[in-house]
mmCIF file with all atom_site columns, C-alpha atoms and ligand atoms in Angstrom:
data_model
loop_
_atom_site.group_PDB
_atom_site.id
_atom_site.type_symbol
_atom_site.label_atom_id
_atom_site.label_alt_id
_atom_site.label_comp_id
_atom_site.label_asym_id
_atom_site.label_entity_id
_atom_site.label_seq_id
_atom_site.pdbx_PDB_ins_code
_atom_site.Cartn_x
_atom_site.Cartn_y
_atom_site.Cartn_z
_atom_site.occupancy
_atom_site.B_iso_or_equiv
_atom_site.pdbx_formal_charge
_atom_site.auth_seq_id
_atom_site.auth_comp_id
_atom_site.auth_asym_id
_atom_site.auth_atom_id
_atom_site.pdbx_PDB_model_num
ATOM   1   C CA  . MET A 1 1   ? 7.193   7.544   -15.750 1.00 74.00 ? 1   MET A CA  1
ATOM   2   C CA  . SER A 1 2   ? 7.367   11.344  -15.359 1.00 79.00 ? 2   SER A CA  1
ATOM   3   C CA  . LEU A 1 3   ? 5.346   13.265  -12.989 1.00 87.00 ? 3   LEU A CA  1
ATOM   4   C CA  . ASP A 1 4   ? 2.724   14.422  -15.413 1.00 84.00 ? 4   ASP A CA  1
ATOM   5   C CA  . THR A 1 5   ? 2.159   10.579  -17.194 1.00 86.00 ? 5   THR A CA  1
ATOM   6   C CA  . ASP A 1 6   ? -1.622  9.593   -17.591 1.00 91.00 ? 6   ASP A CA  1
ATOM   7   C CA  . TYR A 1 7   ? -3.273  7.644   -15.431 1.00 95.00 ? 7   TYR A CA  1
ATOM   8   C CA  . ASP A 1 8   ? -3.741  3.852   -16.746 1.00 96.00 ? 8   ASP A CA  1
ATOM   9   C CA  . ASN A 1 9   ? -6.691  1.861   -16.142 1.00 96.00 ? 9   ASN A CA  1
ATOM   10  C CA  . ASP A 1 10  ? -4.725  -1.498  -16.422 1.00 96.00 ? 10  ASP A CA  1
ATOM   11  C CA  . ASN A 1 11  ? -1.994  -0.183  -13.790 1.00 97.00 ? 11  ASN A CA  1
ATOM   12  C CA  . ILE A 1 12  ? -1.874  -3.168  -11.212 1.00 97.00 ? 12  ILE A CA  1
ATOM   13  C CA  . PHE A 1 13  ? -3.909  -1.844  -8.441  1.00 98.00 ? 13  PHE A CA  1
ATOM   14  C CA  . ALA A 1 14  ? -6.833  -0.892  -10.743 1.00 98.00 ? 14  ALA A CA  1
ATOM   15  C CA  . LYS A 1 15  ? -6.796  -4.970  -11.706 1.00 98.00 ? 15  LYS A CA  1
ATOM   16  C CA  . ILE A 1 16  ? -6.645  -5.396  -7.639  1.00 98.00 ? 16  ILE A CA  1
ATOM   17  C CA  . ILE A 1 17  ? -9.520  -2.299  -7.389  1.00 98.00 ? 17  ILE A CA  1
ATOM   18  C CA  . ARG A 1 18  ? -11.816 -4.125  -9.807  1.00 97.00 ? 18  ARG A CA  1
ATOM   19  C CA  . GLY A 1 19  ? -11.379 -7.613  -8.885  1.00 97.00 ? 19  GLY A CA  1
ATOM   20  C CA  . ASP A 1 20  ? -8.642  -8.738  -11.970 1.00 97.00 ? 20  ASP A CA  1
ATOM   21  C CA  . MET A 1 21  ? -6.728  -9.602  -9.463  1.00 97.00 ? 21  MET A CA  1
ATOM   22  C CA  . ASN A 1 22  ? -5.606  -11.085 -5.612  1.00 97.00 ? 22  ASN A CA  1
ATOM   23  C CA  . CYS A 1 23  ? -4.683  -9.573  -3.044  1.00 98.00 ? 23  CYS A CA  1
ATOM   24  C CA  . VAL A 1 24  ? -4.376  -10.330 0.746   1.00 98.00 ? 24  VAL A CA  1
ATOM   25  C CA  . LYS A 1 25  ? -6.875  -7.804  2.034   1.00 98.00 ? 25  LYS A CA  1
ATOM   26  C CA  . LEU A 1 26  ? -6.858  -5.810  5.386   1.00 98.00 ? 26  LEU A CA  1
ATOM   27  C CA  . TYR A 1 27  ? -9.190  -3.025  4.625   1.00 97.00 ? 27  TYR A CA  1
ATOM   28  C CA  . GLU A 1 28  ? -11.800 -1.704  2.683   1.00 98.00 ? 28  GLU A CA  1
ATOM   29  C CA  . THR A 1 29  ? -14.980 0.617   2.070   1.00 98.00 ? 29  THR A CA  1
ATOM   30  C CA  . ASP A 1 30  ? -16.557 2.232   -0.810  1.00 97.00 ? 30  ASP A CA  1
ATOM   31  C CA  . ASP A 1 31  ? -13.567 4.368   -1.080  1.00 98.00 ? 31  ASP A CA  1
ATOM   32  C CA  . ILE A 1 32  ? -10.804 2.739   0.168   1.00 98.00 ? 32  ILE A CA  1
ATOM   33  C CA  . LEU A 1 33  ? -8.244  -0.500  -0.137  1.00 98.00 ? 33  LEU A CA  1
ATOM   34  C CA  . ALA A 1 34  ? -5.395  -1.559  1.941   1.00 98.00 ? 34  ALA A CA  1
ATOM   35  C CA  . PHE A 1 35  ? -4.001  -4.948  1.100   1.00 98.00 ? 35  PHE A CA  1
ATOM   36  C CA  . MET A 1 36  ? -0.485  -6.576  1.363   1.00 98.00 ? 36  MET A CA  1
ATOM   37  C CA  . ASP A 1 37  ? 2.579   -6.218  -0.468  1.00 97.00 ? 37  ASP A CA  1
ATOM   38  C CA  . VAL A 1 38  ? 3.327   -8.884  -2.372  1.00 97.00 ? 38  VAL A CA  1
ATOM   39  C CA  . PHE A 1 39  ? 6.944   -7.893  -2.264  1.00 95.00 ? 39  PHE A CA  1
ATOM   40  C CA  . PRO A 1 40  ? 7.196   -7.262  1.628   1.00 96.00 ? 40  PRO A CA  1
ATOM   41  C CA  . GLN A 1 41  ? 10.282  -5.049  2.721   1.00 95.00 ? 41  GLN A CA  1
ATOM   42  C CA  . SER A 1 42  ? 9.394   -6.016  6.389   1.00 96.00 ? 42  SER A CA  1
ATOM   43  C CA  . GLU A 1 43  ? 6.689   -8.659  7.954   1.00 96.00 ? 43  GLU A CA  1
ATOM   44  C CA  . GLY A 1 44  ? 3.251   -6.406  7.737   1.00 98.00 ? 44  GLY A CA  1
ATOM   45  C CA  . HIS A 1 45  ? 4.381   -3.872  4.728   1.00 98.00 ? 45  HIS A CA  1
ATOM   46  C CA  . CYS A 1 46  ? 1.183   -3.302  3.478   1.00 98.00 ? 46  CYS A CA  1
ATOM   47  C CA  . LEU A 1 47  ? -0.584  -0.530  1.117   1.00 98.00 ? 47  LEU A CA  1
ATOM   48  C CA  . VAL A 1 48  ? -3.270  2.206   0.842   1.00 98.00 ? 48  VAL A CA  1
ATOM   49  C CA  . ILE A 1 49  ? -5.002  3.049   -1.841  1.00 98.00 ? 49  ILE A CA  1
ATOM   50  C CA  . HIS A 1 50  ? -7.746  5.704   -2.739  1.00 98.00 ? 50  HIS A CA  1
ATOM   51  C CA  . LYS A 1 51  ? -10.298 3.092   -4.660  1.00 98.00 ? 51  LYS A CA  1
ATOM   52  C CA  . HIS A 1 52  ? -11.953 5.892   -7.484  1.00 96.00 ? 52  HIS A CA  1
ATOM   53  C CA  . ALA A 1 53  ? -8.863  8.859   -7.341  1.00 95.00 ? 53  ALA A CA  1
ATOM   54  C CA  . LYS A 1 54  ? -7.833  7.699   -10.611 1.00 93.00 ? 54  LYS A CA  1
ATOM   55  C CA  . ALA A 1 55  ? -4.306  9.313   -8.916  1.00 96.00 ? 55  ALA A CA  1
ATOM   56  C CA  . THR A 1 56  ? -0.768  8.670   -10.632 1.00 97.00 ? 56  THR A CA  1
ATOM   57  C CA  . SER A 1 57  ? 0.596   10.186  -8.147  1.00 96.00 ? 57  SER A CA  1
ATOM   58  C CA  . LEU A 1 58  ? 0.206   12.437  -4.917  1.00 97.00 ? 58  LEU A CA  1
ATOM   59  C CA  . PHE A 1 59  ? -0.190  15.503  -7.297  1.00 96.00 ? 59  PHE A CA  1
ATOM   60  C CA  . ASP A 1 60  ? -3.409  13.842  -8.737  1.00 94.00 ? 60  ASP A CA  1
ATOM   61  C CA  . ILE A 1 61  ? -5.830  13.729  -6.011  1.00 97.00 ? 61  ILE A CA  1
ATOM   62  C CA  . SER A 1 62  ? -7.810  16.087  -4.542  1.00 97.00 ? 62  SER A CA  1
ATOM   63  C CA  . PRO A 1 63  ? -7.673  17.959  -1.560  1.00 98.00 ? 63  PRO A CA  1
ATOM   64  C CA  . ASP A 1 64  ? -10.950 15.332  -0.071  1.00 98.00 ? 64  ASP A CA  1
ATOM   65  C CA  . ASP A 1 65  ? -9.854  12.249  -1.393  1.00 98.00 ? 65  ASP A CA  1
ATOM   66  C CA  . LEU A 1 66  ? -5.839  12.377  0.117   1.00 98.00 ? 66  LEU A CA  1
ATOM   67  C CA  . SER A 1 67  ? -7.810  13.502  3.337   1.00 98.00 ? 67  SER A CA  1
ATOM   68  C CA  . ALA A 1 68  ? -9.368  10.282  3.397   1.00 98.00 ? 68  ALA A CA  1
ATOM   69  C CA  . LEU A 1 69  ? -6.688  8.255   2.180   1.00 98.00 ? 69  LEU A CA  1
ATOM   70  C CA  . ALA A 1 70  ? -4.439  9.748   4.593   1.00 98.00 ? 70  ALA A CA  1
ATOM   71  C CA  . GLN A 1 71  ? -6.860  9.177   7.603   1.00 98.00 ? 71  GLN A CA  1
ATOM   72  C CA  . ALA A 1 72  ? -7.180  5.230   6.197   1.00 98.00 ? 72  ALA A CA  1
ATOM   73  C CA  . VAL A 1 73  ? -2.763  5.553   6.586   1.00 98.00 ? 73  VAL A CA  1
ATOM   74  C CA  . GLN A 1 74  ? -2.995  6.404   10.221  1.00 98.00 ? 74  GLN A CA  1
ATOM   75  C CA  . LYS A 1 75  ? -5.938  3.865   11.006  1.00 98.00 ? 75  LYS A CA  1
ATOM   76  C CA  . VAL A 1 76  ? -4.397  1.102   9.090   1.00 98.00 ? 76  VAL A CA  1
ATOM   77  C CA  . ALA A 1 77  ? -0.964  1.751   10.568  1.00 98.00 ? 77  ALA A CA  1
ATOM   78  C CA  . LYS A 1 78  ? -2.569  1.925   14.032  1.00 98.00 ? 78  LYS A CA  1
ATOM   79  C CA  . ALA A 1 79  ? -3.189  -1.771  13.252  1.00 98.00 ? 79  ALA A CA  1
ATOM   80  C CA  . VAL A 1 80  ? -0.109  -2.425  12.311  1.00 98.00 ? 80  VAL A CA  1
ATOM   81  C CA  . LYS A 1 81  ? 1.503   -0.946  15.654  1.00 98.00 ? 81  LYS A CA  1
ATOM   82  C CA  . GLU A 1 82  ? -0.895  -2.514  17.627  1.00 98.00 ? 82  GLU A CA  1
ATOM   83  C CA  . ALA A 1 83  ? -0.787  -6.081  16.185  1.00 98.00 ? 83  ALA A CA  1
ATOM   84  C CA  . LEU A 1 84  ? 2.988   -5.883  14.903  1.00 98.00 ? 84  LEU A CA  1
ATOM   85  C CA  . ALA A 1 85  ? 4.506   -3.889  18.171  1.00 98.00 ? 85  ALA A CA  1
ATOM   86  C CA  . PRO A 1 86  ? 7.443   -3.118  15.637  1.00 98.00 ? 86  PRO A CA  1
ATOM   87  C CA  . ASP A 1 87  ? 10.126  -0.706  17.397  1.00 98.00 ? 87  ASP A CA  1
ATOM   88  C CA  . GLY A 1 88  ? 9.417   1.874   14.241  1.00 98.00 ? 88  GLY A CA  1
ATOM   89  C CA  . VAL A 1 89  ? 6.709   2.396   11.131  1.00 98.00 ? 89  VAL A CA  1
ATOM   90  C CA  . ARG A 1 90  ? 7.947   3.607   7.996   1.00 98.00 ? 90  ARG A CA  1
ATOM   91  C CA  . ILE A 1 91  ? 5.112   5.727   6.015   1.00 98.00 ? 91  ILE A CA  1
ATOM   92  C CA  . ALA A 1 92  ? 6.645   6.119   2.249   1.00 98.00 ? 92  ALA A CA  1
ATOM   93  C CA  . GLN A 1 93  ? 5.245   7.316   -0.638  1.00 98.00 ? 93  GLN A CA  1
ATOM   94  C CA  . PHE A 1 94  ? 6.782   7.635   -3.896  1.00 97.00 ? 94  PHE A CA  1
ATOM   95  C CA  . ASN A 1 95  ? 5.772   9.978   -7.142  1.00 97.00 ? 95  ASN A CA  1
ATOM   96  C CA  . GLY A 1 96  ? 7.571   9.141   -10.545 1.00 95.00 ? 96  GLY A CA  1
ATOM   97  C CA  . ALA A 1 97  ? 10.255  6.984   -11.326 1.00 94.00 ? 97  ALA A CA  1
ATOM   98  C CA  . PRO A 1 98  ? 13.311  8.211   -10.389 1.00 94.00 ? 98  PRO A CA  1
ATOM   99  C CA  . ALA A 1 99  ? 11.667  8.487   -6.506  1.00 95.00 ? 99  ALA A CA  1
ATOM   100 C CA  . GLY A 1 100 ? 11.459  5.043   -6.788  1.00 93.00 ? 100 GLY A CA  1
ATOM   101 C CA  . GLN A 1 101 ? 7.941   4.156   -7.457  1.00 95.00 ? 101 GLN A CA  1
ATOM   102 C CA  . THR A 1 102 ? 7.077   1.452   -9.672  1.00 95.00 ? 102 THR A CA  1
ATOM   103 C CA  . VAL A 1 103 ? 3.393   1.192   -9.320  1.00 97.00 ? 103 VAL A CA  1
ATOM   104 C CA  . TYR A 1 104 ? 1.219   4.323   -11.249 1.00 97.00 ? 104 TYR A CA  1
ATOM   105 C CA  . HIS A 1 105 ? -1.723  4.058   -8.834  1.00 98.00 ? 105 HIS A CA  1
ATOM   106 C CA  . LEU A 1 106 ? -1.157  6.417   -5.998  1.00 98.00 ? 106 LEU A CA  1
ATOM   107 C CA  . HIS A 1 107 ? -0.216  4.546   -2.357  1.00 98.00 ? 107 HIS A CA  1
ATOM   108 C CA  . PHE A 1 108 ? 0.982   4.972   0.646   1.00 98.00 ? 108 PHE A CA  1
ATOM   109 C CA  . HIS A 1 109 ? 3.334   2.205   2.088   1.00 98.00 ? 109 HIS A CA  1
ATOM   110 C CA  . ILE A 1 110 ? 3.153   1.032   6.254   1.00 98.00 ? 110 ILE A CA  1
ATOM   111 C CA  . ILE A 1 111 ? 6.395   -1.116  6.663   1.00 98.00 ? 111 ILE A CA  1
ATOM   112 C CA  . PRO A 1 112 ? 6.924   -1.784  10.178  1.00 98.00 ? 112 PRO A CA  1
ATOM   113 C CA  . VAL A 1 113 ? 10.697  -1.926  11.116  1.00 98.00 ? 113 VAL A CA  1
ATOM   114 C CA  . PHE A 1 114 ? 12.196  -4.210  14.070  1.00 98.00 ? 114 PHE A CA  1
ATOM   115 C CA  . GLU A 1 115 ? 15.336  -3.295  15.743  1.00 97.00 ? 115 GLU A CA  1
ATOM   116 C CA  . GLY A 1 116 ? 18.213  -5.252  14.284  1.00 95.00 ? 116 GLY A CA  1
ATOM   117 C CA  . LYS A 1 117 ? 16.813  -6.094  11.536  1.00 94.00 ? 117 LYS A CA  1
ATOM   118 C CA  . ARG A 1 118 ? 17.684  -4.706  8.028   1.00 93.00 ? 118 ARG A CA  1
ATOM   119 C CA  . LEU A 1 119 ? 14.490  -3.941  5.659   1.00 93.00 ? 119 LEU A CA  1
ATOM   120 C CA  . ASP A 1 120 ? 14.518  -6.236  2.398   1.00 88.00 ? 120 ASP A CA  1
ATOM   121 C CA  . ASP A 1 121 ? 14.798  -3.871  -0.873  1.00 85.00 ? 121 ASP A CA  1
ATOM   122 C CA  . HIS A 1 122 ? 12.192  -1.999  -2.383  1.00 80.00 ? 122 HIS A CA  1
ATOM   123 C CA  . ALA A 1 123 ? 10.264  -3.999  -4.676  1.00 75.00 ? 123 ALA A CA  1
ATOM   124 C CA  . ARG A 1 124 ? 12.426  -7.178  -5.190  1.00 77.00 ? 124 ARG A CA  1
ATOM   125 C CA  . GLY A 1 125 ? 12.738  -10.605 -5.537  1.00 74.00 ? 125 GLY A CA  1
ATOM   126 C CA  . GLY A 1 126 ? 10.136  -12.890 -6.100  1.00 79.00 ? 126 GLY A CA  1
ATOM   127 C CA  . PRO A 1 127 ? 6.121   -12.649 -4.707  1.00 90.00 ? 127 PRO A CA  1
ATOM   128 C CA  . ALA A 1 128 ? 5.130   -13.763 -1.639  1.00 91.00 ? 128 ALA A CA  1
ATOM   129 C CA  . GLU A 1 129 ? 2.215   -16.028 -1.443  1.00 94.00 ? 129 GLU A CA  1
ATOM   130 C CA  . ALA A 1 130 ? -0.795  -15.080 -0.138  1.00 95.00 ? 130 ALA A CA  1
ATOM   131 C CA  . ALA A 1 131 ? -0.503  -17.849 2.266   1.00 96.00 ? 131 ALA A CA  1
ATOM   132 C CA  . ALA A 1 132 ? 3.154   -16.313 3.958   1.00 96.00 ? 132 ALA A CA  1
ATOM   133 C CA  . LEU A 1 133 ? 0.998   -13.345 4.112   1.00 97.00 ? 133 LEU A CA  1
ATOM   134 C CA  . GLU A 1 134 ? -1.498  -14.440 5.922   1.00 98.00 ? 134 GLU A CA  1
ATOM   135 C CA  . PRO A 1 135 ? -0.534  -14.737 9.348   1.00 97.00 ? 135 PRO A CA  1
ATOM   136 C CA  . ALA A 1 136 ? 0.350   -10.712 9.634   1.00 98.00 ? 136 ALA A CA  1
ATOM   137 C CA  . ALA A 1 137 ? -2.273  -9.952  7.786   1.00 98.00 ? 137 ALA A CA  1
ATOM   138 C CA  . LYS A 1 138 ? -4.923  -11.556 10.085  1.00 98.00 ? 138 LYS A CA  1
ATOM   139 C CA  . LYS A 1 139 ? -2.875  -9.777  13.167  1.00 98.00 ? 139 LYS A CA  1
ATOM   140 C CA  . ILE A 1 140 ? -3.501  -6.240  11.397  1.00 98.00 ? 140 ILE A CA  1
ATOM   141 C CA  . ARG A 1 141 ? -7.219  -7.254  10.154  1.00 98.00 ? 141 ARG A CA  1
ATOM   142 C CA  . ASP A 1 142 ? -8.245  -8.015  13.600  1.00 98.00 ? 142 ASP A CA  1
ATOM   143 C CA  . LYS A 1 143 ? -6.723  -4.750  15.339  1.00 98.00 ? 143 LYS A CA  1
ATOM   144 C CA  . ILE A 1 144 ? -8.395  -2.553  12.767  1.00 96.00 ? 144 ILE A CA  1
HETATM 145 P P1  . 5GP B 2 .   ? 5.878   1.727   -5.560  1.00 52.38 ? 201 5GP B P1  1
HETATM 146 O O1  . 5GP B 2 .   ? 7.538   1.449   -5.730  1.00 52.38 ? 201 5GP B O1  1
HETATM 147 O O2  . 5GP B 2 .   ? 5.344   2.283   -6.501  1.00 52.38 ? 201 5GP B O2  1
HETATM 148 O O3  . 5GP B 2 .   ? 6.262   2.683   -4.424  1.00 52.38 ? 201 5GP B O3  1
HETATM 149 O O4  . 5GP B 2 .   ? 5.210   0.642   -4.455  1.00 52.38 ? 201 5GP B O4  1
HETATM 150 C C1  . 5GP B 2 .   ? 4.943   -0.496  -5.704  1.00 52.38 ? 201 5GP B C1  1
HETATM 151 C C2  . 5GP B 2 .   ? 5.000   -1.643  -4.296  1.00 52.38 ? 201 5GP B C2  1
HETATM 152 O O5  . 5GP B 2 .   ? 3.565   -2.312  -4.812  1.00 52.38 ? 201 5GP B O5  1
HETATM 153 C C3  . 5GP B 2 .   ? 6.153   -1.992  -4.057  1.00 52.38 ? 201 5GP B C3  1
HETATM 154 O O6  . 5GP B 2 .   ? 6.462   -2.699  -2.998  1.00 52.38 ? 201 5GP B O6  1
HETATM 155 C C4  . 5GP B 2 .   ? 5.758   -3.680  -4.822  1.00 52.38 ? 201 5GP B C4  1
HETATM 156 O O7  . 5GP B 2 .   ? 6.182   -4.551  -3.717  1.00 52.38 ? 201 5GP B O7  1
HETATM 157 C C5  . 5GP B 2 .   ? 4.292   -3.634  -4.964  1.00 52.38 ? 201 5GP B C5  1
HETATM 158 N N1  . 5GP B 2 .   ? 3.450   -4.644  -5.910  1.00 52.38 ? 201 5GP B N1  1
HETATM 159 C C6  . 5GP B 2 .   ? 3.808   -5.079  -7.114  1.00 52.38 ? 201 5GP B C6  1
HETATM 160 N N2  . 5GP B 2 .   ? 2.662   -5.056  -7.560  1.00 52.38 ? 201 5GP B N2  1
HETATM 161 C C7  . 5GP B 2 .   ? 2.043   -5.833  -6.441  1.00 52.38 ? 201 5GP B C7  1
HETATM 162 C C8  . 5GP B 2 .   ? 1.189   -6.929  -6.840  1.00 52.38 ? 201 5GP B C8  1
HETATM 163 O O8  . 5GP B 2 .   ? 0.898   -7.613  -7.989  1.00 52.38 ? 201 5GP B O8  1
HETATM 164 N N3  . 5GP B 2 .   ? 0.164   -7.209  -5.777  1.00 52.38 ? 201 5GP B N3  1
HETATM 165 C C9  . 5GP B 2 .   ? 0.825   -6.374  -4.020  1.00 52.38 ? 201 5GP B C9  1
HETATM 166 N N4  . 5GP B 2 .   ? -0.119  -6.521  -3.155  1.00 52.38 ? 201 5GP B N4  1
HETATM 167 N N5  . 5GP B 2 .   ? 1.942   -5.805  -4.614  1.00 52.38 ? 201 5GP B N5  1
HETATM 168 C C10 . 5GP B 2 .   ? 2.260   -5.588  -5.056  1.00 52.38 ? 201 5GP B C10 1
#
Protein backbone atom coordinates (compact mmCIF):
# COMPACT_ATOMS: atom_id res chain seq x y z
CA MET A 1 0.00 0.00 0.00
CA SER A 2 1.37 3.38 -0.99
CA LEU A 3 1.04 6.62 0.90
CA ASP A 4 -1.57 7.78 -1.64
CA THR A 5 -3.91 4.79 -1.28
CA ASP A 6 -7.59 5.73 -1.02
CA TYR A 7 -9.46 4.99 2.20
CA ASP A 8 -11.15 1.56 2.15
CA ASN A 9 -14.49 1.54 4.00
CA ASP A 10 -14.07 -2.18 4.61
CA ASN A 11 -10.74 -2.07 6.44
CA ILE A 12 -10.73 -3.89 9.79
CA PHE A 13 -10.93 -0.76 11.92
CA ALA A 14 -13.83 0.63 9.85
CA LYS A 15 -15.64 -2.66 10.57
CA ILE A 16 -14.86 -2.30 14.28
CA ILE A 17 -16.23 1.29 14.26
CA ARG A 18 -19.45 0.10 12.56
CA GLY A 19 -19.78 -2.75 15.05
CA ASP A 20 -19.36 -5.37 12.31
CA MET A 21 -16.31 -6.76 14.15
CA ASN A 22 -15.76 -7.14 17.87
CA CYS A 23 -13.05 -5.47 19.85
CA VAL A 24 -12.14 -5.07 23.51
CA LYS A 25 -13.07 -1.42 24.01
CA LEU A 26 -11.29 0.92 26.38
CA TYR A 27 -12.73 4.33 25.64
CA GLU A 28 -15.25 5.76 23.21
CA THR A 29 -16.61 9.22 22.42
CA ASP A 30 -18.55 10.53 19.40
CA ASP A 31 -15.22 10.89 17.56
CA ILE A 32 -12.68 8.58 19.19
CA LEU A 33 -12.34 4.86 19.86
CA ALA A 34 -9.59 3.16 21.88
CA PHE A 35 -9.38 -0.63 22.03
CA MET A 36 -6.97 -3.46 22.73
CA ASP A 37 -4.65 -4.66 19.96
CA VAL A 38 -5.58 -8.26 19.21
CA PHE A 39 -1.93 -9.17 18.43
CA PRO A 40 -0.40 -7.43 21.47
CA GLN A 41 3.32 -6.73 21.56
CA SER A 42 3.08 -6.42 25.34
CA GLU A 43 0.45 -6.57 28.06
CA GLY A 44 -1.78 -3.53 27.60
CA HIS A 45 -0.91 -2.81 23.94
CA CYS A 46 -3.81 -0.74 22.64
CA LEU A 47 -4.83 1.40 19.69
CA VAL A 48 -6.50 4.78 19.36
CA ILE A 49 -8.40 5.83 16.23
CA HIS A 50 -10.60 8.65 14.97
CA LYS A 51 -14.03 7.28 14.05
CA HIS A 52 -14.98 9.74 11.31
CA ALA A 53 -11.77 11.08 9.79
CA LYS A 54 -11.52 8.38 7.06
CA ALA A 55 -7.78 8.86 7.05
CA THR A 56 -5.55 6.10 5.73
CA SER A 57 -2.46 7.69 7.21
CA LEU A 58 -1.19 10.74 9.05
CA PHE A 59 -1.19 12.63 5.76
CA ASP A 60 -4.96 12.45 5.25
CA ILE A 61 -6.34 13.84 8.50
CA SER A 62 -7.35 17.42 9.21
CA PRO A 63 -5.40 19.31 11.90
CA ASP A 64 -8.52 19.50 14.09
CA ASP A 65 -9.21 15.76 13.89
CA LEU A 66 -5.52 15.02 14.50
CA SER A 67 -5.59 17.26 17.52
CA ALA A 68 -8.58 15.37 18.96
CA LEU A 69 -6.84 12.07 18.23
CA ALA A 70 -3.56 13.17 19.82
CA GLN A 71 -5.39 14.32 22.94
CA ALA A 72 -7.09 10.93 23.19
CA VAL A 73 -3.74 9.17 22.75
CA GLN A 74 -2.36 11.13 25.69
CA LYS A 75 -5.47 10.39 27.79
CA VAL A 76 -5.32 6.65 27.16
CA ALA A 77 -1.52 6.53 27.53
CA LYS A 78 -1.84 8.19 30.95
CA ALA A 79 -4.38 5.53 31.93
CA VAL A 80 -2.05 2.76 30.68
CA LYS A 81 0.81 4.27 32.71
CA GLU A 82 -1.31 4.42 35.88
CA ALA A 83 -2.97 1.04 35.37
CA LEU A 84 0.03 -1.11 34.47
CA ALA A 85 3.02 0.81 35.85
CA PRO A 86 5.25 0.10 32.82
CA ASP A 87 8.89 1.23 32.79
CA GLY A 88 8.32 2.96 29.46
CA VAL A 89 5.52 3.59 26.99
CA ARG A 90 6.08 3.45 23.24
CA ILE A 91 3.73 5.48 21.05
CA ALA A 92 3.96 4.26 17.45
CA GLN A 93 2.28 5.22 14.20
CA PHE A 94 3.17 3.78 10.78
CA ASN A 95 2.41 5.23 7.34
CA GLY A 96 2.52 2.89 4.34
CA ALA A 97 3.46 -0.77 4.12
CA PRO A 98 7.23 -0.15 3.86
CA ALA A 99 7.02 1.67 7.21
CA GLY A 100 5.20 -1.27 8.81
CA GLN A 101 1.55 -0.25 8.41
CA THR A 102 -0.78 -3.23 8.05
CA VAL A 103 -4.22 -1.65 8.67
CA TYR A 104 -5.04 1.34 6.50
CA HIS A 105 -7.06 3.40 8.93
CA LEU A 106 -4.86 5.91 10.76
CA HIS A 107 -4.12 4.70 14.29
CA PHE A 108 -1.70 5.23 17.13
CA HIS A 109 -0.25 2.32 19.09
CA ILE A 110 0.23 2.64 22.84
CA ILE A 111 2.69 -0.07 23.87
CA PRO A 112 3.70 -0.44 27.51
CA VAL A 113 7.32 -1.52 27.87
CA PHE A 114 8.52 -3.49 30.89
CA GLU A 115 12.23 -3.67 31.69
CA GLY A 116 13.74 -7.07 30.93
CA LYS A 117 10.71 -8.12 28.88
CA ARG A 118 11.19 -8.15 25.12
CA LEU A 119 8.34 -6.82 23.00
CA ASP A 120 6.63 -9.43 20.83
CA ASP A 121 6.78 -8.94 17.06
CA HIS A 122 4.53 -6.38 15.41
CA ALA A 123 1.18 -7.76 14.11
CA ARG A 124 2.36 -11.39 14.28
CA GLY A 125 1.29 -14.64 15.89
CA GLY A 126 -2.20 -15.79 16.66
CA PRO A 127 -4.91 -13.36 17.73
CA ALA A 128 -5.47 -13.11 21.48
CA GLU A 129 -8.83 -14.13 22.91
CA ALA A 130 -10.92 -11.27 24.28
CA ALA A 131 -10.81 -12.98 27.68
CA ALA A 132 -7.01 -12.83 27.68
CA LEU A 133 -7.03 -9.09 26.89
CA GLU A 134 -9.76 -8.22 29.37
CA PRO A 135 -7.75 -8.14 32.65
CA ALA A 136 -5.37 -5.43 31.37
CA ALA A 137 -8.26 -3.69 29.58
CA LYS A 138 -10.25 -3.49 32.80
CA LYS A 139 -7.30 -1.99 34.67
CA ILE A 140 -6.85 0.62 31.90
CA ARG A 141 -10.59 1.42 31.71
CA ASP A 142 -10.67 1.97 35.47
CA LYS A 143 -8.03 4.70 35.09
CA ILE A 144 -9.65 6.58 32.19
P1 LIG B 1 -0.20 -1.27 11.88
O1 LIG B 1 0.63 -2.44 11.47
O2 LIG B 1 -1.11 -0.89 10.75
O3 LIG B 1 0.56 -0.12 12.45
O4 LIG B 1 -1.07 -1.76 13.10
C1 LIG B 1 -2.22 -2.48 12.98
C2 LIG B 1 -2.44 -3.15 14.31
O5 LIG B 1 -3.74 -3.66 14.33
C3 LIG B 1 -1.49 -4.30 14.59
O6 LIG B 1 -0.77 -4.06 15.77
C4 LIG B 1 -2.40 -5.50 14.69
O7 LIG B 1 -1.99 -6.36 15.71
C5 LIG B 1 -3.74 -4.88 14.99
N1 LIG B 1 -4.85 -5.63 14.48
C6 LIG B 1 -4.96 -6.27 13.28
N2 LIG B 1 -6.17 -6.83 13.15
C7 LIG B 1 -6.86 -6.51 14.27
C8 LIG B 1 -8.19 -6.81 14.70
O8 LIG B 1 -8.99 -7.46 14.03
N3 LIG B 1 -8.54 -6.33 15.93
C9 LIG B 1 -7.70 -5.59 16.71
N4 LIG B 1 -8.15 -5.19 17.89
N5 LIG B 1 -6.44 -5.31 16.33
C10 LIG B 1 -6.03 -5.75 15.12
